[in-house]
Short mmCIF file of C-alpha atoms in Angstrom, two decimals:
data_model
loop_
_atom_site.label_atom_id
_atom_site.label_comp_id
_atom_site.label_asym_id
_atom_site.label_seq_id
_atom_site.Cartn_x
_atom_site.Cartn_y
_atom_site.Cartn_z
CA MET H 1 165.65 -6.86 -178.04
CA PRO H 2 164.97 -10.29 -179.22
CA THR H 3 162.14 -12.18 -177.70
CA ALA H 4 162.46 -15.38 -175.65
CA ALA H 5 161.39 -17.38 -178.53
CA GLU H 6 163.78 -15.87 -180.90
CA THR H 7 166.64 -16.46 -178.46
CA ASP H 8 165.66 -20.01 -178.12
CA ALA H 9 165.48 -20.45 -181.88
CA ALA H 10 168.97 -19.06 -182.26
CA ALA H 11 170.30 -21.36 -179.54
CA LEU H 12 168.70 -24.35 -181.36
CA ALA H 13 170.24 -23.31 -184.55
CA ARG H 14 173.67 -23.03 -182.94
CA ARG H 15 173.36 -26.23 -181.32
CA TYR H 16 172.76 -28.29 -184.42
CA GLY H 17 174.97 -26.23 -186.79
CA LEU H 18 172.12 -24.63 -188.65
CA SER H 19 172.30 -21.48 -190.56
CA LYS H 20 169.84 -19.03 -192.29
CA SER H 21 169.12 -20.06 -195.88
CA SER H 22 169.21 -16.57 -197.19
CA VAL H 23 172.04 -14.51 -196.09
CA ARG H 24 173.70 -11.73 -198.03
CA PRO H 25 177.30 -13.06 -198.75
CA PRO H 26 180.37 -10.64 -198.83
CA LEU H 27 180.70 -8.75 -201.89
CA GLY H 28 183.66 -10.47 -203.14
CA ALA H 29 182.16 -13.97 -202.49
CA TYR H 30 178.96 -12.82 -204.10
CA LEU H 31 180.86 -11.80 -207.35
CA HIS H 32 182.84 -15.26 -207.37
CA GLU H 33 179.60 -17.06 -207.12
CA LEU H 34 177.87 -15.10 -209.78
CA TRP H 35 180.74 -15.85 -212.21
CA SER H 36 180.59 -19.52 -211.47
CA ARG H 37 176.67 -19.44 -212.66
CA ARG H 38 177.54 -17.78 -215.96
CA GLN H 39 176.50 -20.87 -217.84
CA PHE H 40 172.94 -20.64 -216.00
CA VAL H 41 172.70 -17.10 -217.21
CA VAL H 42 173.47 -18.01 -220.72
CA SER H 43 171.26 -20.89 -220.84
CA TYR H 44 168.37 -19.07 -219.15
CA ALA H 45 168.65 -16.12 -221.63
CA ALA H 46 168.51 -18.57 -224.52
CA ALA H 47 165.50 -20.30 -223.19
CA ARG H 48 163.60 -17.03 -222.88
CA THR H 49 164.54 -16.12 -226.42
CA TYR H 50 163.30 -19.37 -227.65
CA ALA H 51 159.98 -19.18 -225.60
CA MET H 52 159.41 -15.57 -226.69
CA TYR H 53 158.88 -16.62 -230.38
CA ALA H 54 158.02 -20.28 -229.93
CA GLY H 55 154.22 -19.83 -230.23
CA ALA H 56 154.43 -17.43 -233.38
CA ARG H 57 154.03 -18.88 -236.88
CA LEU H 58 157.05 -17.13 -238.11
CA GLY H 59 159.11 -18.05 -235.06
CA SER H 60 162.47 -16.47 -234.70
CA ILE H 61 161.82 -14.15 -237.87
CA TRP H 62 160.01 -11.72 -235.66
CA GLN H 63 163.42 -10.79 -234.02
CA VAL H 64 164.21 -9.10 -237.44
CA LEU H 65 160.51 -7.97 -238.26
CA THR H 66 159.89 -6.39 -234.88
CA PRO H 67 162.71 -3.69 -234.95
CA LEU H 68 161.88 -2.97 -238.68
CA LEU H 69 158.18 -2.50 -238.11
CA ASN H 70 158.80 -0.27 -235.23
CA ALA H 71 161.23 1.84 -237.18
CA ALA H 72 158.55 1.80 -240.15
CA VAL H 73 155.87 3.21 -237.75
CA TYR H 74 158.18 6.00 -236.31
CA TYR H 75 159.37 6.95 -239.77
CA LEU H 76 155.90 7.43 -241.04
CA ALA H 77 154.77 9.30 -237.78
CA PHE H 78 157.94 11.50 -237.22
CA GLY H 79 159.92 11.57 -240.54
CA VAL H 80 157.01 11.80 -243.08
CA LEU H 81 154.04 13.32 -241.11
CA LEU H 82 156.08 15.75 -238.82
CA GLY H 83 158.89 16.44 -241.18
CA THR H 84 161.84 15.60 -238.77
CA LYS H 85 163.71 14.08 -241.56
CA ASN H 86 164.25 17.44 -243.36
CA GLY H 87 167.76 18.49 -243.24
CA ILE H 88 169.12 15.03 -242.07
CA ASP H 89 171.17 12.87 -244.56
CA ASN H 90 170.44 9.16 -244.63
CA TYR H 91 167.52 9.70 -242.15
CA VAL H 92 166.58 5.97 -242.28
CA ALA H 93 169.85 4.91 -240.68
CA PHE H 94 169.67 8.02 -238.46
CA LEU H 95 166.33 6.84 -237.17
CA LEU H 96 167.16 3.11 -236.85
CA SER H 97 170.30 3.83 -234.70
CA GLY H 98 168.34 5.86 -232.34
CA ILE H 99 165.49 3.48 -232.01
CA PHE H 100 167.51 0.47 -231.60
CA VAL H 101 169.77 1.93 -229.02
CA PHE H 102 166.90 3.29 -227.05
CA THR H 103 164.83 0.07 -227.30
CA PHE H 104 167.82 -1.85 -225.97
CA THR H 105 167.71 0.31 -222.66
CA GLN H 106 164.04 0.49 -222.45
CA ARG H 107 163.35 -3.35 -222.49
CA CYS H 108 166.00 -4.01 -220.27
CA MET H 109 164.51 -1.59 -217.59
CA THR H 110 160.91 -3.02 -218.19
CA GLU H 111 161.70 -6.57 -218.46
CA GLY H 112 164.23 -6.36 -215.64
CA SER H 113 161.74 -4.73 -213.24
CA ARG H 114 159.93 -8.00 -213.36
CA SER H 115 162.75 -10.46 -213.46
CA LEU H 116 162.53 -11.52 -209.78
CA ALA H 117 158.76 -11.26 -209.44
CA LEU H 118 158.10 -13.60 -212.25
CA ASN H 119 160.50 -16.07 -210.86
CA LEU H 120 159.67 -16.35 -207.06
CA SER H 121 159.13 -20.04 -207.28
CA LEU H 122 162.66 -20.40 -208.47
CA ILE H 123 164.13 -17.95 -206.07
CA ARG H 124 162.42 -19.94 -203.12
CA THR H 125 163.24 -23.31 -204.17
CA LEU H 126 166.92 -22.81 -205.23
CA HIS H 127 170.13 -21.10 -203.73
CA PHE H 128 171.87 -19.02 -206.28
CA PRO H 129 172.95 -15.27 -206.68
CA ARG H 130 169.61 -13.54 -207.41
CA ALA H 131 171.62 -11.14 -209.83
CA THR H 132 171.73 -13.93 -212.37
CA LEU H 133 168.04 -13.31 -213.20
CA PRO H 134 168.45 -9.73 -214.26
CA LEU H 135 171.69 -10.62 -215.94
CA ALA H 136 169.89 -13.18 -218.11
CA TYR H 137 167.36 -10.79 -219.14
CA VAL H 138 170.02 -8.22 -220.25
CA LEU H 139 171.86 -10.93 -222.30
CA ASN H 140 168.41 -11.72 -223.75
CA GLU H 141 168.01 -8.18 -224.95
CA LEU H 142 171.54 -7.97 -226.15
CA ASN H 143 170.78 -11.01 -228.53
CA GLN H 144 167.95 -8.85 -230.05
CA MET H 145 170.15 -5.90 -230.15
CA LEU H 146 172.68 -7.65 -231.89
CA VAL H 147 170.18 -8.66 -234.50
CA SER H 148 169.03 -5.04 -234.68
CA LEU H 149 172.57 -4.08 -235.35
CA GLY H 150 172.89 -6.44 -238.16
CA ILE H 151 169.83 -4.61 -240.02
CA LEU H 152 171.54 -1.46 -239.33
CA PHE H 153 174.80 -2.39 -240.75
CA VAL H 154 173.19 -3.64 -243.90
CA VAL H 155 171.18 -0.27 -244.09
CA VAL H 156 174.33 1.77 -243.71
CA GLY H 157 176.44 -0.35 -245.96
CA PHE H 158 173.93 0.09 -248.82
CA THR H 159 173.72 3.89 -248.19
CA ASP H 160 176.91 5.07 -247.01
CA GLY H 161 179.36 1.98 -247.70
CA PRO H 162 181.35 0.38 -245.00
CA ALA H 163 184.16 2.09 -243.13
CA TRP H 164 186.75 1.65 -240.55
CA ARG H 165 184.97 3.82 -238.03
CA TRP H 166 182.35 1.03 -237.73
CA LEU H 167 184.80 -0.67 -235.33
CA LEU H 168 183.77 1.99 -232.79
CA VAL H 169 180.60 0.36 -232.36
CA VAL H 170 182.16 -2.36 -230.35
CA PRO H 171 183.43 -0.26 -227.37
CA ALA H 172 179.99 1.75 -227.73
CA MET H 173 177.89 -1.23 -227.44
CA LEU H 174 180.24 -2.43 -224.51
CA LEU H 175 179.48 0.91 -222.62
CA GLN H 176 175.78 0.62 -223.23
CA VAL H 177 175.69 -2.88 -221.89
CA MET H 178 177.41 -1.92 -218.81
CA PHE H 179 175.06 0.66 -218.28
CA ASN H 180 172.03 -1.43 -218.86
CA ILE H 181 173.23 -4.02 -216.42
CA GLY H 182 173.45 -1.44 -213.65
CA ILE H 183 170.01 0.22 -214.36
CA THR H 184 168.41 -3.36 -214.91
CA LEU H 185 169.72 -4.37 -211.38
CA VAL H 186 168.21 -1.11 -209.90
CA PHE H 187 164.71 -1.68 -211.22
CA ALA H 188 165.03 -5.41 -210.47
CA ARG H 189 165.23 -4.52 -206.96
CA ILE H 190 162.49 -1.93 -207.08
CA GLY H 191 160.12 -4.04 -209.01
CA THR H 192 160.50 -6.64 -206.49
CA PHE H 193 159.19 -4.66 -203.57
CA VAL H 194 157.04 -2.03 -205.41
CA SER H 195 155.03 -3.84 -208.04
CA ASP H 196 153.44 -0.64 -209.24
CA ILE H 197 156.62 0.16 -211.00
CA THR H 198 155.78 -1.83 -213.99
CA GLN H 199 152.77 0.37 -214.35
CA LEU H 200 154.77 3.62 -214.29
CA LEU H 201 157.80 2.67 -216.17
CA PRO H 202 156.02 2.95 -219.63
CA PHE H 203 155.14 6.72 -218.98
CA VAL H 204 158.81 7.40 -217.78
CA THR H 205 160.42 5.47 -220.88
CA ARG H 206 158.07 7.27 -223.19
CA THR H 207 158.89 10.78 -221.68
CA TRP H 208 162.79 9.67 -221.94
CA LEU H 209 162.14 8.57 -225.66
CA TYR H 210 161.03 12.07 -226.77
CA ALA H 211 163.75 13.82 -224.84
CA SER H 212 166.81 11.66 -226.27
CA GLY H 213 167.10 12.93 -229.96
CA ILE H 214 165.93 9.86 -231.59
CA PHE H 215 163.80 11.39 -234.10
CA PHE H 216 165.83 14.70 -234.65
CA SER H 217 169.33 16.00 -234.12
CA LEU H 218 169.31 17.63 -230.87
CA PRO H 219 172.00 20.31 -231.73
CA ALA H 220 170.61 21.10 -235.03
CA LYS H 221 167.07 21.54 -233.58
CA LEU H 222 168.29 23.64 -230.60
CA ASN H 223 170.17 25.84 -233.14
CA GLN H 224 167.09 26.22 -235.28
CA ILE H 225 165.55 28.00 -232.21
CA ASP H 226 168.62 29.72 -230.97
CA ALA H 227 168.75 27.94 -227.72
CA PRO H 228 171.52 28.75 -225.40
CA GLY H 229 174.70 26.59 -225.78
CA TRP H 230 174.30 25.47 -222.16
CA VAL H 231 170.95 23.74 -223.10
CA ILE H 232 172.83 21.39 -225.44
CA GLN H 233 175.33 20.78 -222.86
CA VAL H 234 172.73 19.76 -220.18
CA LEU H 235 170.68 17.50 -222.62
CA ALA H 236 174.09 15.81 -223.51
CA PHE H 237 174.23 14.51 -219.96
CA ASN H 238 171.18 12.21 -220.90
CA PRO H 239 172.84 8.83 -221.00
CA ILE H 240 170.62 7.48 -223.92
CA SER H 241 171.49 10.69 -225.98
CA ALA H 242 175.31 9.92 -225.44
CA TYR H 243 175.01 6.28 -226.30
CA ILE H 244 172.80 6.95 -229.45
CA ASP H 245 175.38 9.71 -230.39
CA ILE H 246 178.55 7.57 -230.31
CA ILE H 247 176.82 4.99 -232.37
CA ARG H 248 175.82 7.48 -234.92
CA ARG H 249 179.39 8.74 -235.03
CA SER H 250 180.55 5.27 -235.45
CA LEU H 251 178.21 4.68 -238.40
CA LEU H 252 177.36 7.98 -240.13
CA ALA H 253 179.99 10.43 -241.43
CA GLU H 254 177.26 12.95 -241.95
CA HIS H 255 176.36 13.02 -238.20
CA GLU H 256 179.72 14.67 -237.30
CA PRO H 257 178.75 18.20 -237.63
CA ASN H 258 175.74 17.58 -235.21
CA GLN H 259 177.36 15.47 -232.79
CA LEU H 260 176.90 16.20 -229.09
CA PRO H 261 179.74 17.57 -227.13
CA HIS H 262 181.71 15.18 -224.92
CA ALA H 263 179.39 12.27 -225.77
CA TRP H 264 182.06 9.51 -225.33
CA SER H 265 183.27 11.00 -221.92
CA ILE H 266 179.81 11.24 -220.70
CA ALA H 267 178.84 7.62 -222.02
CA ILE H 268 182.10 6.32 -220.03
CA VAL H 269 181.16 8.02 -216.89
CA TRP H 270 177.42 6.91 -217.00
CA SER H 271 178.59 3.17 -217.68
CA PHE H 272 180.80 2.79 -214.85
CA VAL H 273 178.90 4.75 -212.33
CA MET H 274 175.63 2.99 -213.09
CA LEU H 275 177.15 -0.45 -213.24
CA ALA H 276 178.73 -0.09 -209.81
CA ALA H 277 175.85 1.75 -208.21
CA GLY H 278 173.29 -0.64 -209.55
CA PHE H 279 175.19 -3.78 -208.48
CA TRP H 280 175.78 -2.48 -204.95
CA TYR H 281 172.22 -1.34 -204.73
CA PHE H 282 170.89 -4.76 -205.86
CA TRP H 283 173.22 -6.62 -203.55
CA GLN H 284 172.17 -4.71 -200.58
CA ALA H 285 168.75 -6.52 -200.67
CA GLU H 286 170.17 -10.05 -201.70
CA ASP H 287 168.83 -11.77 -198.41
CA ARG H 288 165.39 -10.03 -198.83
CA TYR H 289 164.47 -11.46 -202.41
CA GLY H 290 161.90 -14.07 -202.36
CA ARG H 291 160.33 -13.49 -198.93
CA GLY H 292 156.64 -13.51 -198.65
#
């Protein structure tokens, strides 16, 4: 039951035509308002990209150097020292595609989990759909992913040569972007109310990294140890494995014998389900973001 003070405050608000400053709008109105702020999303993402490299002497060149250095470290550790490159043709392109796809989702999750907490002053000052902030972070990471894809196209072009199947990268990337938007919105809400999630996420993503077939072919490796067929089926439901697989199919002809079963179907289902569920989950707490 509301207290007398709350009742008096509500009566005063009605008398002078006042309304709550933070109210969750209907879903349709929220989507319309979010679309109207699309320019803000683009501008904010561009500003973050510039700020990320503004203090570095090499500037935006680090957009190219960072993914290459990461790939070099993993190639030395796994491809050379652990021998995971044995039996895999064009292992460099195989490894790069896995690292780039995984890093895209990983950074969306980790950066998105802080997207609201780092912008509380903006949230408390201005009225706008809070989803614009996680979306800007996804767009920022997409920009980095496009640079990484450019590197990957060059590597595959020199080793395998261009092919029409490269066009499949476009729908494959669209599906991953949809998935990343959904999962970023989920962790943006969680990160707002559970700050410890930022400390836990590195351990979660590191485990996910090793279970996603980035450094080796999952079907080939499981066949070597005579694993039951259902194991491959279960591992194929890992969304990152599915996205990596469809990118590799699009770029590497030699990957076809070791492709995961039903990867395109799994990727499509994950994309639409995660986008819808993530958006609904984030929107449910729209009126709670920014409260002290």
